[in-house]
Short mmCIF file of C-alpha atoms and ligand atoms in Angstrom, two decimals:
data_model
loop_
_atom_site.label_atom_id
_atom_site.label_comp_id
_atom_site.label_asym_id
_atom_site.label_seq_id
_atom_site.Cartn_x
_atom_site.Cartn_y
_atom_site.Cartn_z
CA GLU Y 112 -47.83 -17.76 26.96
CA ALA Y 113 -45.40 -16.18 24.29
CA ALA Y 114 -45.64 -13.19 22.58
CA LYS Y 115 -45.76 -14.39 18.99
CA LYS Y 116 -44.36 -12.07 16.88
CA SER Y 117 -43.21 -11.88 12.95
CA HIS Y 118 -40.02 -9.98 11.46
CA ASP Y 119 -38.71 -9.89 8.06
CA VAL Y 120 -35.68 -10.78 9.34
CA VAL Y 121 -34.71 -12.70 12.38
CA ILE Y 122 -30.77 -12.65 13.91
CA ILE Y 123 -28.97 -14.66 16.19
CA GLY Y 124 -26.41 -13.39 18.20
CA GLY Y 125 -25.86 -9.98 18.87
CA GLY Y 126 -22.06 -9.75 17.89
CA PRO Y 127 -19.93 -7.90 15.68
CA GLY Y 128 -21.45 -9.80 12.88
CA GLY Y 129 -25.47 -10.02 14.45
CA TYR Y 130 -25.31 -6.28 15.71
CA VAL Y 131 -23.83 -4.93 12.03
CA ALA Y 132 -26.60 -6.87 9.92
CA ALA Y 133 -29.28 -6.00 12.69
CA ILE Y 134 -28.31 -2.67 11.68
CA LYS Y 135 -27.73 -2.81 7.80
CA ALA Y 136 -30.98 -4.67 7.48
CA SER Y 137 -32.92 -2.49 9.47
CA GLN Y 138 -31.52 0.29 6.95
CA LEU Y 139 -32.11 -1.26 3.94
CA GLY Y 140 -35.62 -1.13 4.82
CA PHE Y 141 -36.09 -4.93 7.15
CA ASP Y 142 -38.69 -5.35 9.60
CA THR Y 143 -35.07 -6.77 12.42
CA ALA Y 144 -35.14 -8.29 14.86
CA CYS Y 145 -32.02 -9.74 16.86
CA ILE Y 146 -31.79 -12.49 19.68
CA GLU Y 147 -28.52 -12.28 22.57
CA LYS Y 148 -28.27 -14.41 25.31
CA ARG Y 149 -25.11 -12.72 27.11
CA GLY Y 150 -26.71 -9.87 28.61
CA ALA Y 151 -25.75 -7.14 26.37
CA LEU Y 152 -24.63 -6.18 22.70
CA GLY Y 153 -21.39 -6.89 20.92
CA GLY Y 154 -20.29 -10.18 21.26
CA THR Y 155 -17.19 -11.88 22.10
CA CYS Y 156 -15.41 -9.08 20.76
CA LEU Y 157 -16.39 -5.99 23.05
CA ASN Y 158 -17.67 -8.25 26.34
CA VAL Y 159 -14.42 -10.76 26.43
CA GLY Y 160 -12.42 -10.30 23.15
CA CYS Y 161 -10.87 -7.59 21.03
CA ILE Y 162 -11.94 -4.77 23.56
CA PRO Y 163 -11.13 -5.26 26.82
CA SER Y 164 -7.68 -7.61 25.29
CA LYS Y 165 -6.34 -3.87 23.39
CA SER Y 166 -7.78 -2.00 26.71
CA LEU Y 167 -5.18 -4.06 29.07
CA LEU Y 168 -2.53 -3.43 26.05
CA TYR Y 169 -2.65 -0.30 25.79
CA ASN Y 170 -2.54 1.05 29.07
CA SER Y 171 0.01 -2.01 30.39
CA GLY Y 172 2.05 -0.71 27.08
CA LEU Y 173 1.26 2.44 29.09
CA TYR Y 174 3.49 1.75 32.22
CA ASN Y 175 5.58 -0.41 30.64
CA ARG Y 176 6.79 2.15 28.23
CA VAL Y 177 6.95 4.82 31.04
CA LYS Y 178 8.51 2.51 33.72
CA LYS Y 179 11.25 1.18 31.22
CA GLU Y 180 11.90 4.13 29.07
CA GLY Y 181 11.02 7.64 31.08
CA ALA Y 182 13.71 8.65 31.96
CA GLU Y 183 15.87 7.80 28.12
CA ARG Y 184 13.08 10.05 26.78
CA GLY Y 185 13.49 13.13 28.81
CA LEU Y 186 10.85 12.73 31.50
CA ASP Y 187 11.67 13.12 35.73
CA ILE Y 188 9.82 10.38 37.27
CA PRO Y 189 9.49 11.45 40.87
CA GLY Y 190 8.97 7.89 42.60
CA GLU Y 191 8.42 4.35 41.14
CA VAL Y 192 5.47 3.78 38.56
CA LYS Y 193 2.91 1.12 39.59
CA PRO Y 194 0.54 -0.26 37.64
CA ASN Y 195 -2.90 -0.67 39.69
CA LEU Y 196 -4.64 -3.75 38.15
CA GLY Y 197 -7.84 -2.66 39.51
CA ASN Y 198 -8.49 0.78 38.55
CA ILE Y 199 -6.39 -0.57 34.75
CA MET Y 200 -9.64 -3.08 34.84
CA LYS Y 201 -11.77 -0.46 35.66
CA GLN Y 202 -10.61 1.49 32.90
CA LYS Y 203 -11.04 -1.68 30.57
CA ASP Y 204 -14.36 -2.33 32.18
CA LYS Y 205 -15.51 0.82 31.64
CA ALA Y 206 -14.72 0.89 27.86
CA VAL Y 207 -16.46 -2.11 27.49
CA LYS Y 208 -19.38 -0.58 29.17
CA GLN Y 209 -19.60 2.28 27.45
CA LEU Y 210 -19.38 -0.04 23.94
CA THR Y 211 -21.74 -2.38 24.40
CA GLY Y 212 -24.20 0.07 25.54
CA GLY Y 213 -23.33 2.19 22.52
CA VAL Y 214 -24.36 -0.67 20.15
CA GLU Y 215 -28.65 -1.39 22.37
CA MET Y 216 -28.21 2.60 21.54
CA LEU Y 217 -28.26 2.14 17.66
CA PHE Y 218 -30.55 -0.64 17.76
CA LYS Y 219 -33.02 2.31 19.26
CA LYS Y 220 -31.42 4.44 16.93
CA TYR Y 221 -32.23 2.12 14.25
CA GLY Y 222 -35.69 0.62 15.38
CA VAL Y 223 -33.92 -2.96 15.53
CA LYS Y 224 -35.66 -5.01 18.50
CA TYR Y 225 -33.61 -6.78 20.75
CA TYR Y 226 -35.03 -9.82 22.60
CA LYS Y 227 -32.47 -10.71 25.67
CA GLY Y 228 -32.09 -14.55 25.41
CA ASN Y 229 -31.65 -17.77 23.90
CA GLY Y 230 -32.62 -18.33 20.68
CA SER Y 231 -33.46 -21.91 19.14
CA PHE Y 232 -35.54 -22.68 16.27
CA ILE Y 233 -38.71 -24.30 16.53
CA ASP Y 234 -38.79 -24.84 12.26
CA GLU Y 235 -37.36 -23.73 9.38
CA HIS Y 236 -39.76 -19.97 9.72
CA THR Y 237 -40.17 -19.90 13.67
CA VAL Y 238 -37.46 -19.03 16.33
CA LYS Y 239 -38.18 -18.83 19.80
CA VAL Y 240 -36.93 -16.76 22.55
CA ASP Y 241 -36.13 -18.12 25.96
CA PRO Y 242 -35.50 -15.03 28.17
CA ILE Y 243 -32.62 -13.97 30.25
CA LYS Y 244 -33.34 -11.50 33.25
CA GLY Y 245 -34.69 -7.98 31.36
CA GLY Y 246 -36.69 -10.55 28.74
CA GLU Y 247 -39.46 -11.48 27.22
CA GLU Y 248 -40.68 -14.45 26.22
CA ALA Y 249 -41.67 -14.71 22.59
CA VAL Y 250 -42.20 -16.87 19.10
CA LEU Y 251 -40.42 -15.29 16.46
CA SER Y 252 -41.51 -15.36 12.69
CA ALA Y 253 -39.14 -14.76 10.15
CA LYS Y 254 -39.02 -14.73 5.79
CA ASN Y 255 -35.17 -14.77 6.18
CA ILE Y 256 -33.14 -16.06 9.21
CA ILE Y 257 -29.53 -15.30 10.08
CA ILE Y 258 -26.84 -17.36 12.34
CA ALA Y 259 -24.10 -15.29 13.87
CA THR Y 260 -23.58 -17.15 16.96
CA GLY Y 261 -20.06 -16.91 17.55
CA SER Y 262 -17.22 -18.81 18.61
CA GLU Y 263 -15.86 -20.19 22.26
CA SER Y 264 -12.25 -21.63 23.77
CA THR Y 265 -10.65 -24.33 22.32
CA PRO Y 266 -10.87 -26.59 25.13
CA PHE Y 267 -7.54 -28.64 25.87
CA PRO Y 268 -8.25 -32.49 26.51
CA GLY Y 269 -8.32 -33.44 30.27
CA ILE Y 270 -7.16 -29.79 31.75
CA LYS Y 271 -10.24 -28.42 33.60
CA ILE Y 272 -11.11 -24.89 33.27
CA ASP Y 273 -12.04 -22.82 36.18
CA GLU Y 274 -11.19 -19.16 35.22
CA GLU Y 275 -9.06 -18.65 37.76
CA ARG Y 276 -5.73 -20.52 38.48
CA ILE Y 277 -6.87 -22.53 34.79
CA VAL Y 278 -7.68 -19.74 32.89
CA THR Y 279 -9.30 -18.80 29.00
CA SER Y 280 -8.76 -15.84 27.49
CA THR Y 281 -12.03 -14.68 29.30
CA GLY Y 282 -10.47 -15.60 32.71
CA ALA Y 283 -7.05 -14.17 31.71
CA LEU Y 284 -8.46 -10.33 31.09
CA ALA Y 285 -9.95 -10.68 34.54
CA LEU Y 286 -7.53 -11.65 37.02
CA LYS Y 287 -7.66 -10.11 40.37
CA GLU Y 288 -3.91 -10.41 41.00
CA ILE Y 289 -0.73 -10.03 39.09
CA PRO Y 290 0.37 -13.70 38.62
CA LYS Y 291 4.45 -13.87 39.46
CA THR Y 292 4.32 -16.72 36.81
CA MET Y 293 2.26 -17.41 34.30
CA THR Y 294 2.46 -21.01 31.86
CA ILE Y 295 0.59 -20.40 28.55
CA ILE Y 296 -0.72 -23.19 26.38
CA GLY Y 297 -0.58 -21.78 22.73
CA ALA Y 298 1.65 -19.19 21.12
CA GLY Y 299 -1.26 -17.53 18.63
CA ILE Y 300 -2.62 -14.10 18.36
CA ILE Y 301 -4.58 -14.60 21.87
CA GLY Y 302 -1.85 -16.25 23.49
CA LEU Y 303 0.61 -13.46 23.10
CA GLU Y 304 -1.15 -10.22 23.35
CA MET Y 305 -2.14 -12.06 27.04
CA GLY Y 306 1.20 -13.32 27.64
CA THR Y 307 2.63 -9.56 26.55
CA VAL Y 308 -0.12 -8.17 28.83
CA TRP Y 309 1.14 -9.93 31.88
CA ASN Y 310 4.50 -10.06 30.86
CA ARG Y 311 4.65 -6.44 31.09
CA LEU Y 312 2.23 -6.15 34.72
CA GLY Y 313 5.38 -8.28 36.12
CA SER Y 314 4.33 -11.50 35.55
CA LYS Y 315 7.25 -14.25 34.59
CA VAL Y 316 5.57 -15.60 31.26
CA THR Y 317 6.15 -18.84 29.57
CA ILE Y 318 4.19 -19.99 26.59
CA LEU Y 319 4.48 -23.40 25.27
CA GLU Y 320 3.81 -23.86 21.43
CA PHE Y 321 3.04 -27.40 19.43
CA GLN Y 322 4.58 -25.82 16.21
CA LYS Y 323 7.65 -25.03 15.81
CA SER Y 324 7.11 -21.60 15.40
CA ILE Y 325 4.40 -18.72 16.84
CA GLY Y 326 1.67 -16.57 15.04
CA GLY Y 327 -0.29 -19.16 13.57
CA ALA Y 328 -0.88 -20.47 10.16
CA GLY Y 329 -1.51 -16.94 8.27
CA MET Y 330 1.41 -15.07 9.92
CA ASP Y 331 4.38 -15.21 6.95
CA ALA Y 332 7.23 -17.22 8.58
CA GLU Y 333 9.58 -14.34 8.14
CA VAL Y 334 7.04 -12.11 10.63
CA SER Y 335 7.02 -14.87 12.52
CA LYS Y 336 10.93 -15.53 13.09
CA ASN Y 337 11.43 -11.92 14.23
CA ILE Y 338 9.26 -10.66 15.73
CA GLN Y 339 9.81 -13.59 17.82
CA LYS Y 340 13.06 -12.32 18.67
CA ILE Y 341 11.07 -9.27 19.33
CA LEU Y 342 9.28 -10.60 22.25
CA LYS Y 343 11.84 -12.36 23.74
CA LYS Y 344 14.00 -9.73 24.18
CA GLN Y 345 10.93 -8.58 26.31
CA GLY Y 346 11.04 -11.48 28.40
CA LEU Y 347 8.35 -13.73 26.92
CA ASN Y 348 10.00 -17.36 27.86
CA PHE Y 349 9.16 -19.49 24.57
CA LYS Y 350 9.31 -23.36 24.52
CA LEU Y 351 8.91 -24.65 20.74
CA GLY Y 352 7.81 -28.30 19.24
CA ALA Y 353 6.63 -28.25 23.28
CA LYS Y 354 4.41 -31.05 23.95
CA VAL Y 355 1.90 -30.19 26.48
CA THR Y 356 0.22 -33.68 28.24
CA LYS Y 357 -1.15 -32.32 31.48
CA GLY Y 358 -2.02 -29.64 33.51
CA THR Y 359 -3.68 -29.98 37.64
CA ARG Y 360 -4.51 -27.26 39.69
CA ASN Y 361 -2.60 -28.21 43.08
CA GLY Y 362 -3.74 -25.53 45.95
CA ASP Y 363 -2.78 -21.65 44.01
CA THR Y 364 -0.60 -23.17 41.70
CA VAL Y 365 -0.63 -25.34 38.61
CA LYS Y 366 1.11 -28.17 37.15
CA VAL Y 367 1.84 -28.89 33.48
CA GLU Y 368 3.67 -31.32 31.92
CA TYR Y 369 4.66 -31.22 28.37
CA GLU Y 370 7.10 -33.09 26.29
CA ASP Y 371 9.82 -30.76 25.16
CA GLY Y 372 10.12 -30.35 21.63
CA LYS Y 373 14.22 -30.87 21.60
CA SER Y 374 15.08 -33.60 24.28
CA GLY Y 375 11.56 -35.48 24.05
CA LYS Y 376 11.64 -35.44 27.66
CA THR Y 377 9.22 -35.36 30.03
CA GLU Y 378 9.41 -31.22 31.99
CA SER Y 379 7.00 -29.25 34.17
CA ILE Y 380 6.43 -25.49 35.54
CA ASP Y 381 4.43 -24.53 37.84
CA SER Y 382 2.81 -21.19 37.67
CA ASP Y 383 0.20 -19.54 39.35
CA VAL Y 384 -2.13 -18.84 36.26
CA LEU Y 385 -2.38 -20.96 33.40
CA LEU Y 386 -3.83 -19.39 30.11
CA VAL Y 387 -5.04 -22.15 27.70
CA ALA Y 388 -4.80 -20.46 24.36
CA VAL Y 389 -5.46 -23.53 22.04
CA GLY Y 390 -7.63 -21.67 18.86
CA ARG Y 391 -11.48 -21.13 19.23
CA LYS Y 392 -14.36 -23.30 17.66
CA PRO Y 393 -17.57 -22.69 16.31
CA TYR Y 394 -19.96 -22.13 18.85
CA THR Y 395 -24.12 -23.72 17.56
CA LYS Y 396 -25.23 -24.96 20.85
CA GLY Y 397 -29.05 -24.77 22.17
CA LEU Y 398 -30.22 -23.43 18.10
CA ASN Y 399 -31.54 -26.53 18.00
CA VAL Y 400 -30.07 -26.06 14.49
CA GLU Y 401 -30.14 -30.47 14.10
CA LYS Y 402 -33.59 -30.43 13.87
CA LEU Y 403 -33.29 -28.41 10.31
CA GLY Y 404 -30.74 -30.85 9.05
CA LEU Y 405 -27.71 -28.35 8.38
CA ASP Y 406 -24.29 -29.20 7.64
CA PHE Y 407 -21.42 -28.94 8.96
CA ASP Y 408 -17.71 -29.37 8.49
CA LYS Y 409 -15.84 -30.77 10.20
CA LYS Y 410 -14.08 -28.28 12.79
CA GLY Y 411 -17.89 -27.54 13.68
CA ARG Y 412 -18.93 -24.88 10.88
CA VAL Y 413 -21.49 -24.38 9.48
CA VAL Y 414 -21.31 -24.98 6.29
CA ILE Y 415 -23.26 -21.97 3.34
CA ASP Y 416 -22.69 -21.04 0.02
CA SER Y 417 -20.59 -18.25 -0.94
CA ASP Y 418 -24.16 -15.76 -0.91
CA TYR Y 419 -24.50 -17.66 3.18
CA LYS Y 420 -27.23 -18.98 2.17
CA THR Y 421 -27.17 -22.51 4.47
CA LYS Y 422 -28.86 -25.59 3.33
CA VAL Y 423 -31.96 -23.75 4.10
CA PRO Y 424 -31.81 -20.79 1.13
CA HIS Y 425 -33.56 -18.28 3.76
CA ILE Y 426 -30.92 -19.31 6.44
CA PHE Y 427 -27.81 -17.61 6.77
CA CYS Y 428 -24.74 -18.14 8.22
CA ILE Y 429 -22.08 -15.13 8.99
CA GLY Y 430 -18.90 -14.96 11.18
CA ASP Y 431 -16.87 -16.98 13.82
CA CYS Y 432 -19.44 -20.11 13.07
CA THR Y 433 -18.68 -19.95 9.68
CA PHE Y 434 -15.89 -20.09 7.27
CA GLY Y 435 -12.52 -18.17 7.11
CA PRO Y 436 -11.18 -16.09 10.15
CA MET Y 437 -11.93 -15.61 13.46
CA LEU Y 438 -11.94 -11.51 13.12
CA ALA Y 439 -14.56 -9.37 14.45
CA HIS Y 440 -14.53 -6.85 11.39
CA LYS Y 441 -14.90 -10.59 8.44
CA ALA Y 442 -17.87 -11.07 10.42
CA GLU Y 443 -19.50 -7.51 10.20
CA ASP Y 444 -18.16 -7.53 6.77
CA GLU Y 445 -20.44 -10.71 6.18
CA GLY Y 446 -22.92 -9.29 8.31
CA ILE Y 447 -23.40 -6.48 5.48
CA ALA Y 448 -23.01 -8.83 2.91
CA ALA Y 449 -25.37 -11.82 4.10
CA VAL Y 450 -28.52 -8.59 4.00
CA GLU Y 451 -27.18 -7.23 0.66
CA TYR Y 452 -27.97 -10.20 -0.49
CA MET Y 453 -31.74 -10.87 1.03
CA LYS Y 454 -32.13 -7.07 -0.52
CA SER Y 455 -31.26 -7.12 -4.22
CA GLY Y 456 -29.13 -10.58 -4.42
CA PHE Y 457 -25.73 -9.09 -5.01
CA GLY Y 458 -23.22 -8.40 -2.02
CA HIS Y 459 -19.29 -8.65 -1.54
CA VAL Y 460 -16.76 -9.59 0.50
CA ASN Y 461 -13.04 -9.89 -0.61
CA TYR Y 462 -11.44 -13.30 1.33
CA ASP Y 463 -8.26 -12.53 -0.19
CA ASN Y 464 -7.63 -9.01 1.43
CA ILE Y 465 -8.91 -9.20 5.17
CA PRO Y 466 -5.78 -7.52 7.35
CA SER Y 467 -4.81 -9.17 11.01
CA VAL Y 468 -3.18 -7.14 13.14
CA MET Y 469 -1.73 -8.71 16.51
CA TYR Y 470 -1.59 -5.53 19.17
CA THR Y 471 1.75 -6.14 21.15
CA HIS Y 472 4.42 -3.94 20.81
CA PRO Y 473 5.79 -3.52 18.23
CA GLU Y 474 2.12 -4.30 16.49
CA VAL Y 475 2.40 -7.15 13.62
CA ALA Y 476 0.20 -6.09 10.99
CA TRP Y 477 -0.26 -8.46 7.33
CA THR Y 478 -3.11 -8.64 4.66
CA GLY Y 479 -3.13 -10.78 1.60
CA LYS Y 480 -1.15 -14.04 0.80
CA THR Y 481 1.97 -15.39 2.34
CA GLU Y 482 5.19 -15.36 1.03
CA GLU Y 483 4.47 -19.40 1.83
CA GLN Y 484 1.19 -19.31 0.58
CA LEU Y 485 2.29 -18.42 -2.87
CA LYS Y 486 5.25 -20.39 -2.77
CA GLU Y 487 2.83 -23.84 -2.29
CA ALA Y 488 0.32 -21.96 -4.89
CA GLY Y 489 3.46 -22.09 -7.12
CA VAL Y 490 2.97 -17.96 -7.78
CA GLU Y 491 5.80 -16.70 -8.72
CA TYR Y 492 6.22 -13.49 -6.49
CA LYS Y 493 9.09 -11.44 -5.82
CA THR Y 494 9.67 -8.97 -2.48
CA GLY Y 495 10.44 -5.10 -1.36
CA LYS Y 496 11.58 -5.16 2.11
CA PHE Y 497 12.13 -1.90 3.74
CA PRO Y 498 13.52 -1.60 7.67
CA PHE Y 499 12.34 0.24 10.12
CA LEU Y 500 16.14 1.29 11.24
CA ALA Y 501 16.20 3.22 8.41
CA ASN Y 502 13.28 5.28 8.66
CA SER Y 503 13.72 8.84 10.31
CA ARG Y 504 10.56 8.86 12.26
CA ALA Y 505 11.65 5.56 13.75
CA LYS Y 506 14.51 6.18 14.13
CA THR Y 507 13.77 9.70 15.65
CA VAL Y 508 10.99 7.76 18.73
CA GLN Y 509 13.40 4.84 18.70
CA ASP Y 510 10.72 2.61 18.14
CA ILE Y 511 13.15 0.72 15.24
CA ASP Y 512 12.35 -3.02 15.40
CA GLY Y 513 10.71 -4.11 12.08
CA PHE Y 514 9.88 -3.96 8.93
CA VAL Y 515 7.88 -3.29 6.19
CA LYS Y 516 7.62 -6.30 2.99
CA PHE Y 517 5.54 -5.94 0.52
CA ILE Y 518 5.41 -9.18 -2.23
CA ALA Y 519 3.88 -8.74 -5.48
CA ASP Y 520 3.36 -10.65 -8.60
CA ALA Y 521 6.79 -11.74 -10.55
CA LYS Y 522 4.72 -11.05 -14.17
CA THR Y 523 2.36 -8.62 -13.11
CA GLN Y 524 4.01 -6.41 -10.20
CA ARG Y 525 0.54 -6.41 -8.83
CA VAL Y 526 0.28 -6.26 -5.00
CA LEU Y 527 -0.46 -9.72 -3.36
CA GLY Y 528 -0.01 -9.30 -0.07
CA VAL Y 529 1.82 -6.12 2.13
CA HIS Y 530 3.45 -7.74 5.67
CA ILE Y 531 4.38 -4.97 8.95
CA ILE Y 532 6.16 -4.93 12.22
CA GLY Y 533 6.30 -2.14 13.11
CA PRO Y 534 4.87 0.86 15.71
CA ASN Y 535 1.40 1.58 14.12
CA ALA Y 536 1.38 -1.29 12.05
CA GLY Y 537 -2.17 -1.80 12.87
CA GLU Y 538 -2.93 1.84 11.63
CA MET Y 539 -0.07 1.57 8.30
CA ILE Y 540 -2.29 -1.87 7.26
CA ALA Y 541 -5.21 -0.18 6.19
CA GLU Y 542 -2.83 1.71 3.16
CA ALA Y 543 -2.09 -2.29 2.12
CA ASN Y 544 -5.50 -2.54 2.18
CA LEU Y 545 -6.47 0.15 -0.20
CA ALA Y 546 -3.44 -0.79 -2.60
CA ILE Y 547 -4.57 -4.65 -3.45
CA GLU Y 548 -8.37 -3.72 -3.28
CA TYR Y 549 -7.18 -0.78 -5.94
CA GLY Y 550 -4.91 -3.37 -7.99
CA ALA Y 551 -1.92 -1.41 -7.40
CA PHE Y 552 1.59 -2.29 -8.31
CA MET Y 553 4.50 -2.48 -6.56
CA ARG Y 554 6.73 0.56 -6.98
CA GLY Y 555 9.86 -1.22 -8.01
CA HIS Y 556 8.22 -1.55 -11.37
CA LEU Y 557 7.71 2.19 -11.90
CA GLN Y 558 10.93 2.48 -12.80
CA SER Y 559 10.79 0.24 -15.58
CA LEU Y 560 8.13 2.62 -17.15
CA PRO Y 561 8.93 3.90 -20.25
CA CYS Y 562 8.00 7.34 -19.42
CA SER Y 563 9.89 8.88 -16.17
CA SER Y 564 7.35 9.72 -15.28
CA ASN Y 565 4.78 8.85 -11.40
CA ALA Y 566 1.76 9.08 -12.68
CA PHE Y 567 0.19 5.60 -12.61
CA ARG Y 568 -3.04 4.56 -11.52
CA GLY Y 569 -2.97 1.36 -9.84
CA LEU Y 570 -6.92 1.67 -10.07
CA GLN Y 571 -6.99 0.81 -14.17
CA GLY Y 572 -3.44 -0.15 -14.33
CA ARG Y 573 -2.43 2.38 -16.95
CA CYS Y 574 0.01 5.62 -16.51
CA HIS Y 575 -1.82 8.60 -16.95
CA ASP Y 576 0.76 10.40 -18.90
CA CYS Y 577 1.61 8.13 -21.34
CA LEU Y 578 -1.34 5.42 -20.64
CA TRP Y 579 1.54 3.10 -21.39
CA GLN Y 580 -0.08 -0.34 -19.30
CA PRO Y 581 2.32 -2.70 -18.01
CA ASN Y 582 1.31 -6.18 -19.27
CA GLN Y 583 2.25 -4.61 -22.35
CA PHE Y 584 5.55 -5.63 -23.02
CA LEU Y 585 5.62 -8.59 -20.80
P1 LIG Q 878 -19.80 -13.15 18.77
O1 LIG Q 878 -18.73 -12.24 18.53
O2 LIG Q 878 -18.93 -14.58 19.03
O3 LIG Q 878 -21.13 -13.00 18.96
C1 LIG Q 878 -21.84 -13.86 19.36
C2 LIG Q 878 -22.86 -13.66 20.33
O4 LIG Q 878 -24.10 -14.79 19.90
C3 LIG Q 878 -22.22 -13.76 21.42
O5 LIG Q 878 -22.68 -12.63 22.25
C4 LIG Q 878 -23.21 -15.17 21.72
O6 LIG Q 878 -23.28 -15.35 23.17
C5 LIG Q 878 -24.60 -15.30 21.45
N1 LIG Q 878 -25.53 -16.37 21.28
C6 LIG Q 878 -24.94 -17.37 20.59
N2 LIG Q 878 -25.51 -18.65 20.60
C7 LIG Q 878 -27.17 -18.01 20.94
C8 LIG Q 878 -28.33 -18.20 21.04
N3 LIG Q 878 -29.15 -19.61 20.54
N4 LIG Q 878 -29.57 -17.03 21.22
C9 LIG Q 878 -28.83 -15.91 21.63
N5 LIG Q 878 -27.13 -15.94 21.62
C10 LIG Q 878 -26.80 -16.10 21.20
N6 LIG Q 878 -11.24 -9.86 16.58
C11 LIG Q 878 -10.72 -8.99 15.77
O7 LIG Q 878 -10.67 -8.54 14.72
N7 LIG Q 878 -9.34 -7.88 16.66
C12 LIG Q 878 -9.32 -8.04 17.67
O8 LIG Q 878 -7.92 -7.54 18.27
C13 LIG Q 878 -10.05 -9.45 17.92
N8 LIG Q 878 -8.37 -9.96 19.31
C14 LIG Q 878 -10.01 -10.62 20.36
C15 LIG Q 878 -9.15 -10.98 21.47
C16 LIG Q 878 -9.08 -12.28 21.46
C17 LIG Q 878 -9.45 -12.55 23.24
C18 LIG Q 878 -10.58 -12.67 21.75
C19 LIG Q 878 -11.51 -14.21 23.06
C20 LIG Q 878 -11.07 -13.16 20.03
C21 LIG Q 878 -10.76 -11.62 19.23
N9 LIG Q 878 -11.30 -11.49 18.82
C22 LIG Q 878 -10.42 -10.19 17.35
C23 LIG Q 878 -12.08 -12.02 17.69
C24 LIG Q 878 -13.29 -11.87 17.71
O9 LIG Q 878 -13.61 -11.17 19.11
C25 LIG Q 878 -14.78 -12.54 16.82
O10 LIG Q 878 -14.12 -12.71 15.85
C26 LIG Q 878 -15.94 -11.70 17.05
O11 LIG Q 878 -15.59 -11.78 18.01
C27 LIG Q 878 -16.82 -12.81 16.05
O12 LIG Q 878 -18.40 -12.11 15.86
P2 LIG Q 878 -19.10 -12.26 15.58
O13 LIG Q 878 -19.97 -12.22 15.86
O14 LIG Q 878 -19.28 -13.62 14.79
O15 LIG Q 878 -19.62 -14.02 16.85
#
């Protein structure tokens, strides 16, 4: 007989959206439970996404730099520097274990009840837990329920994933040997990051992309062109406009057939490993949501209103399984906002200011609008750009590829977007987030202030010294 329990809030899914929502709910005084079927907390991000990929990117990057630039940077390296894949993977696994274990500790600390198993709806207020190893069977009733079940890799029609030779990002994060050759379908962020890892470790990597540019739809076109050149110099081979038609495994090789973007002819590539990285799709299998009659859009995302409420007002949905960019910090912020709505009726996520980072070297990071988005929306804008080539620190450390680009409204000068290719772009972008959040103006504007003061205050749009306001003379 399953144990019957009742909670104020039950959260299904223990990824960045779910676990952050659970901790916040508990902090706000709700009796909270979180159901996770993976056997570890942290979701895609901590187990098979952000964290393991960043570990492999960092360690492969270190190896690559020491090998390629060590001598030039004044290091005496006796013998050859070699990657030890077994140890690189161990290091990655250790990071994942520590971090997922850390979330479990936080659950204990904040009194979140953790159910190990698959959660599915019995009715609008009741969720059943089918336990996995170490879990308990339970029937939970709840005043509020949050669906935070995340996403999964989008399959490629006709290509069968075996996570050994034909892999998704999950398999690409756990290869047992360094492939001599790797083909990747999809030049989005995951494809480019994983391509970078294996290229650095010695694989010959070819990326097939259906679009004419890399980086996915969210990347500014100028940034995309520039980073493509840089990655090409590093050894990634791009075939853009390539339409993949087939991918089959024959023993230890995988053959991919595609229509070449330029000639229109059918070409093929054989490689040791094929990575299918054509995007991710919302995951709501096994939840039994059909029973509740929730709405889904064409992409399979759970339809919610601006308060994260589904059609059933006490059932919320956040993170990868609903609208918006599939990013961990976006899921986390939504987790907090959804719980705040429950508590007080107010919560907030600024969708115009969500940073994205691609952890290649140099890193690529951006927030706010791209030039293309502004053109499409008919907003007049101006740009300001500075290359790292002309930056003393970048020159000193011989890391000169890339630039910082600001985009501001042509009339009000308010910063609308910031796009960076460069060393540590992923950290620098946080300043741009602050600038946009507090309504900062592009610096060029200061030169046209009526006073010569630099004491310009973005937040309220006034100069500290002369109290001049930007709109005053427009
Ligand atoms: P998820 O993390 O997918 O978590 C959902 C959880 O719900 C899963 O653990 C699943 O097991 C569980 N679940 C599903 N159904 C049920 C059920 N019925 N019962 C119980 N449990 C269930 N984002 C970034 O911001 N930065 C990065 O650098 C980055 N790198 C990435 C690299 C890779 C290779 C991948 C694949 C993704 C990366 N992402 C990155 C994206 C990020 O991982 C996701 O946006 C984030 O994990 C979404 O969080 P979530 O909580 O919505 O869903």
